[in-house]
Amino acid sequence: MIEITPRENPSRLLTAGVPVLAAVLSLVLAAIPLAFAGAPILDAYGQMVTGVFGSAFAFTEMLTRATPLIFTGLAAAVAFKARLWNIGGEGQLYLGAMAAVWVGTGMIDGPPILMVPLVLLAGAIAGGLGMLGPAVLKTRFGADEVVTSLLLNFIILIFVQMMLEGPLKDPMSLGWPQSEPIVDAAVLPQLMEKMRLHAGFLLAIGTAVIAHVIMAMTVWGLKIRAVGENPAAAKHAGIPVTRVFLAVAFASGALAGLAGVSEVAGLKGYLTADLSPGFGYTGIVVAMLAGLSPLGVVASAIFIASVFVGTDSMSRAIGVSSFLADLTVSMSLICVLLGGFFARFRIRRLKAGEAA
Amino acid sequence: MMDILQIFLSDSFWAASLRIATPLIFGVLGALLCERSGVLNLGIEGIFVVGAMMGWLTAYLTGSLWLGVIFAALSGGLFGLFHAVLTVPLGLSQHVSGLGITMFATALMSFSYRTIFPQVSTPPRIEPFRALDVPLLSDLPFLGPVLFQQTAMTWLALLLVALLWWIMDRTALGVAIKAVGDNPDAVNAQGLSVIRLRMGAVVAGSALMALGGAFLTMSAFDAFFFGMVNGRGWICIALVIFASWQPGKALLGALLFGMFDALQVRLQTEAGALIPGQVFLMVPYVLSIVALIIAARKADYPRALLQPWFKGQR
């Protein structure tokens, strides 16, 4: 027989070590599909490493990829802390991008000092409203926000395609469904010559720090955690549970919306329906790997961006499908989930005759 | 108005409704079985992909459609077992595990497809299930085309509705599964294994979900495409609440859904010039949310849904 008992106090080292172990393990496990694909395994890993660390350009490309993941990771982390299952990050990202394009392609003209905050604000509000909807459906009607936020992803993506063939379509695009380019004043500037890394990255880091301060050091953070840990007790303690829940929903959606703004105004310059290769969904993995800690999100976003950029580069060199990256990322989620179990429980084999 | 009446009178409309409903029937039954035992299975979207890919691949390699159906169910059950191990004996978050299974399953199937068929210009095809041709019955006016010219998988789905209804309502096993989703302590006190019941229900439910995916590649189409499941799994999670976890109502919900979807396709051809086509594409997802809102208030959730159970606690 096996006995499973909760650990008295899970050590900090264990709690912090689990995500790192999970990340390493998922990379090791990637050898199995590599072997199946008949790839030279060590060579493939080598290609992945040089694909990220081989040059300054490669490294900044990785940081560029990490930028939206920090935002969507924060969106999931903040929501999950309050036990709000926002699985709609992908849709909220597109809402943010659409709002940025709507405001930033000539509707308003102004200097960068005005335009940049304006597109950010528009995107954040659009994304925030995108999650406020499912949250209200939850508090008013009891409709499960997991399902509604998930289904909204599909609705919003179709809506984006509709807008890109209609009101948002660039008349100069020769028939391609894409928006007009963002005006220069609203563009998030590049950080270095000849690199695509843009100010959105710094903004993402700054946002993570702010989120950390709010969650760890303010009454607001305390309330959010209280609502997540025990809504009944929080209510008893006089915390307006519904209001906190709705506020978290708005904040979470706004964070995902900023991912969309950052991609449109910092990287692509215009909106297409393939702006995001699933950043919203990957944000969930980022948040879980980070143990829902806002600062941890930065680290895990960088890890996952490295997996994607490294695998892409390996895929080009060796020809193994780049779906390997999605596979590795999904395995890291399952590993960290399992790891959480071993951090929280002690597992002991009972000798014959010993009572449980 | 006349046009809409004509749609409702045509046998092709009702045949299409049942055809569209078929994968959802499999999926809702699967989700129902898992949730009745107390386990939410958000792996459904990925398990649909597993069923679609494994069923199609088996049929492609062996030439046997029924072998494909069996393999789809087995592979789905395997991923279900994965979810069951994580959520039942280990008691980990059903939300996170389910999403993890969906991501893992989808990525694994996409990776496998690309590895087995590197850069094909046209996707390899199979000879899919053909419409049944039942002597006499298929020639009946109206009922013939609607019921008796469907593929064998649609009939399998309808049979499974009856089977699951019988199991859940008429057998001791069904009573035990429902009890374990409502009050696992009571089940344990009776000397039954909570862990085994729940794991069994999740594995069987996942096998059913995979059949929904298999229908897509082996009956509705004849090839595997990335993104072909397109949220059908999530729709099933909404429909099972709408169906208050009852097989009969699950069939009804899936059929209603199929009807609306068939209707929007036909209205699209009528009103295509006036309304952008995308509006119609949104209909299934909007409908699912509406169904959820209608049903949520009076939804009688299995009481122990989402709650892990450990032996010897409390």
mmCIF file of N, CA, C and O in Angstrom, chain B residues 52-83:
data_model
loop_
_atom_site.group_PDB
_atom_site.id
_atom_site.type_symbol
_atom_site.label_atom_id
_atom_site.label_comp_id
_atom_site.label_asym_id
_atom_site.label_seq_id
_atom_site.Cartn_x
_atom_site.Cartn_y
_atom_site.Cartn_z
ATOM 1 N N ALA B 52 -10.216 11.962 -34.211
ATOM 2 C CA ALA B 52 -10.210 12.298 -35.635
ATOM 3 C C ALA B 52 -8.955 11.758 -36.302
ATOM 4 O O ALA B 52 -9.016 11.128 -37.361
ATOM 5 N N MET B 53 -7.812 11.973 -35.664
ATOM 6 C CA MET B 53 -6.533 11.581 -36.256
ATOM 7 C C MET B 53 -6.346 10.053 -36.215
ATOM 8 O O MET B 53 -6.028 9.430 -37.232
ATOM 9 N N MET B 54 -6.545 9.433 -35.045
ATOM 10 C CA MET B 54 -6.256 8.006 -34.900
ATOM 11 C C MET B 54 -7.237 7.153 -35.709
ATOM 12 O O MET B 54 -6.854 6.162 -36.302
ATOM 13 N N GLY B 55 -8.514 7.554 -35.715
ATOM 14 C CA GLY B 55 -9.498 6.815 -36.493
ATOM 15 C C GLY B 55 -9.147 6.870 -37.967
ATOM 16 O O GLY B 55 -9.077 5.844 -38.653
ATOM 17 N N TRP B 56 -8.881 8.072 -38.431
ATOM 18 C CA TRP B 56 -8.561 8.270 -39.847
ATOM 19 C C TRP B 56 -7.273 7.544 -40.220
ATOM 20 O O TRP B 56 -7.208 6.863 -41.244
ATOM 21 N N LEU B 57 -6.251 7.665 -39.357
ATOM 22 C CA LEU B 57 -4.945 7.067 -39.658
ATOM 23 C C LEU B 57 -5.071 5.540 -39.746
ATOM 24 O O LEU B 57 -4.521 4.909 -40.652
ATOM 25 N N THR B 58 -5.814 4.957 -38.784
ATOM 26 C CA THR B 58 -5.997 3.504 -38.797
ATOM 27 C C THR B 58 -6.709 3.072 -40.079
ATOM 28 O O THR B 58 -6.303 2.104 -40.728
ATOM 29 N N ALA B 59 -7.750 3.807 -40.439
ATOM 30 C CA ALA B 59 -8.481 3.463 -41.657
ATOM 31 C C ALA B 59 -7.588 3.627 -42.876
ATOM 32 O O ALA B 59 -7.628 2.827 -43.809
ATOM 33 N N TYR B 60 -6.749 4.645 -42.855
ATOM 34 C CA TYR B 60 -5.850 4.910 -43.985
ATOM 35 C C TYR B 60 -4.832 3.783 -44.134
ATOM 36 O O TYR B 60 -4.538 3.334 -45.241
ATOM 37 N N LEU B 61 -4.304 3.310 -42.994
ATOM 38 C CA LEU B 61 -3.249 2.289 -43.040
ATOM 39 C C LEU B 61 -3.803 0.884 -43.260
ATOM 40 O O LEU B 61 -3.168 0.056 -43.899
ATOM 41 N N THR B 62 -4.992 0.597 -42.691
ATOM 42 C CA THR B 62 -5.498 -0.771 -42.772
ATOM 43 C C THR B 62 -6.611 -0.921 -43.798
ATOM 44 O O THR B 62 -6.926 -2.041 -44.194
ATOM 45 N N GLY B 63 -7.224 0.193 -44.164
ATOM 46 C CA GLY B 63 -8.343 0.113 -45.082
ATOM 47 C C GLY B 63 -9.648 -0.297 -44.418
ATOM 48 O O GLY B 63 -10.668 -0.434 -45.073
ATOM 49 N N SER B 64 -9.606 -0.475 -43.085
ATOM 50 C CA SER B 64 -10.824 -0.876 -42.387
ATOM 51 C C SER B 64 -11.387 0.272 -41.568
ATOM 52 O O SER B 64 -10.749 0.750 -40.627
ATOM 53 N N LEU B 65 -12.591 0.710 -41.903
ATOM 54 C CA LEU B 65 -13.199 1.838 -41.186
ATOM 55 C C LEU B 65 -13.533 1.451 -39.746
ATOM 56 O O LEU B 65 -13.336 2.239 -38.823
ATOM 57 N N TRP B 66 -14.055 0.225 -39.576
ATOM 58 C CA TRP B 66 -14.467 -0.151 -38.215
ATOM 59 C C TRP B 66 -13.273 -0.324 -37.292
ATOM 60 O O TRP B 66 -13.342 -0.003 -36.112
ATOM 61 N N LEU B 67 -12.148 -0.797 -37.856
ATOM 62 C CA LEU B 67 -10.923 -0.848 -37.067
ATOM 63 C C LEU B 67 -10.539 0.579 -36.636
ATOM 64 O O LEU B 67 -10.071 0.808 -35.520
ATOM 65 N N GLY B 68 -10.763 1.521 -37.541
ATOM 66 C CA GLY B 68 -10.503 2.925 -37.227
ATOM 67 C C GLY B 68 -11.356 3.398 -36.072
ATOM 68 O O GLY B 68 -10.873 4.069 -35.155
ATOM 69 N N VAL B 69 -12.641 3.042 -36.099
ATOM 70 C CA VAL B 69 -13.550 3.445 -35.027
ATOM 71 C C VAL B 69 -13.057 2.874 -33.689
ATOM 72 O O VAL B 69 -12.994 3.583 -32.677
ATOM 73 N N ILE B 70 -12.651 1.591 -33.720
ATOM 74 C CA ILE B 70 -12.196 0.950 -32.482
ATOM 75 C C ILE B 70 -10.919 1.618 -31.966
ATOM 76 O O ILE B 70 -10.800 1.936 -30.781
ATOM 77 N N PHE B 71 -9.992 1.889 -32.885
ATOM 78 C CA PHE B 71 -8.736 2.513 -32.471
ATOM 79 C C PHE B 71 -8.946 3.932 -31.959
ATOM 80 O O PHE B 71 -8.278 4.374 -31.027
ATOM 81 N N ALA B 72 -9.873 4.648 -32.587
ATOM 82 C CA ALA B 72 -10.182 6.007 -32.122
ATOM 83 C C ALA B 72 -10.662 5.941 -30.677
ATOM 84 O O ALA B 72 -10.184 6.687 -29.808
ATOM 85 N N ALA B 73 -11.587 5.017 -30.397
ATOM 86 C CA ALA B 73 -12.135 4.895 -29.044
ATOM 87 C C ALA B 73 -11.031 4.505 -28.061
ATOM 88 O O ALA B 73 -10.931 5.073 -26.967
ATOM 89 N N LEU B 74 -10.181 3.552 -28.457
ATOM 90 C CA LEU B 74 -9.104 3.118 -27.561
ATOM 91 C C LEU B 74 -8.136 4.266 -27.268
ATOM 92 O O LEU B 74 -7.746 4.488 -26.117
ATOM 93 N N SER B 75 -7.746 5.013 -28.313
ATOM 94 C CA SER B 75 -6.810 6.119 -28.095
ATOM 95 C C SER B 75 -7.447 7.190 -27.230
ATOM 96 O O SER B 75 -6.797 7.764 -26.350
ATOM 97 N N GLY B 76 -8.716 7.469 -27.481
ATOM 98 C CA GLY B 76 -9.416 8.447 -26.648
ATOM 99 C C GLY B 76 -9.436 7.990 -25.202
ATOM 100 O O GLY B 76 -9.194 8.771 -24.283
ATOM 101 N N GLY B 77 -9.714 6.692 -25.009
ATOM 102 C CA GLY B 77 -9.723 6.142 -23.657
ATOM 103 C C GLY B 77 -8.374 6.273 -22.980
ATOM 104 O O GLY B 77 -8.283 6.550 -21.776
ATOM 105 N N LEU B 78 -7.311 6.130 -23.763
ATOM 106 C CA LEU B 78 -5.959 6.240 -23.208
ATOM 107 C C LEU B 78 -5.696 7.653 -22.677
ATOM 108 O O LEU B 78 -5.161 7.834 -21.573
ATOM 109 N N PHE B 79 -6.087 8.659 -23.473
ATOM 110 C CA PHE B 79 -5.915 10.040 -22.997
ATOM 111 C C PHE B 79 -6.844 10.308 -21.814
ATOM 112 O O PHE B 79 -6.515 11.071 -20.914
ATOM 113 N N GLY B 80 -8.009 9.663 -21.831
ATOM 114 C CA GLY B 80 -8.915 9.771 -20.697
ATOM 115 C C GLY B 80 -8.274 9.197 -19.442
ATOM 116 O O GLY B 80 -8.393 9.760 -18.350
ATOM 117 N N LEU B 81 -7.567 8.071 -19.616
ATOM 118 C CA LEU B 81 -6.890 7.447 -18.480
ATOM 119 C C LEU B 81 -5.851 8.403 -17.892
ATOM 120 O O LEU B 81 -5.699 8.509 -16.674
ATOM 121 N N PHE B 82 -5.162 9.106 -18.769
ATOM 122 C CA PHE B 82 -4.165 10.094 -18.347
ATOM 123 C C PHE B 82 -4.846 11.157 -17.459
ATOM 124 O O PHE B 82 -4.409 11.452 -16.345
ATOM 125 N N HIS B 83 -5.956 11.705 -17.966
ATOM 126 C CA HIS B 83 -6.703 12.717 -17.204
ATOM 127 C C HIS B 83 -7.200 12.119 -15.891
ATOM 128 O O HIS B 83 -7.143 12.762 -14.836
#
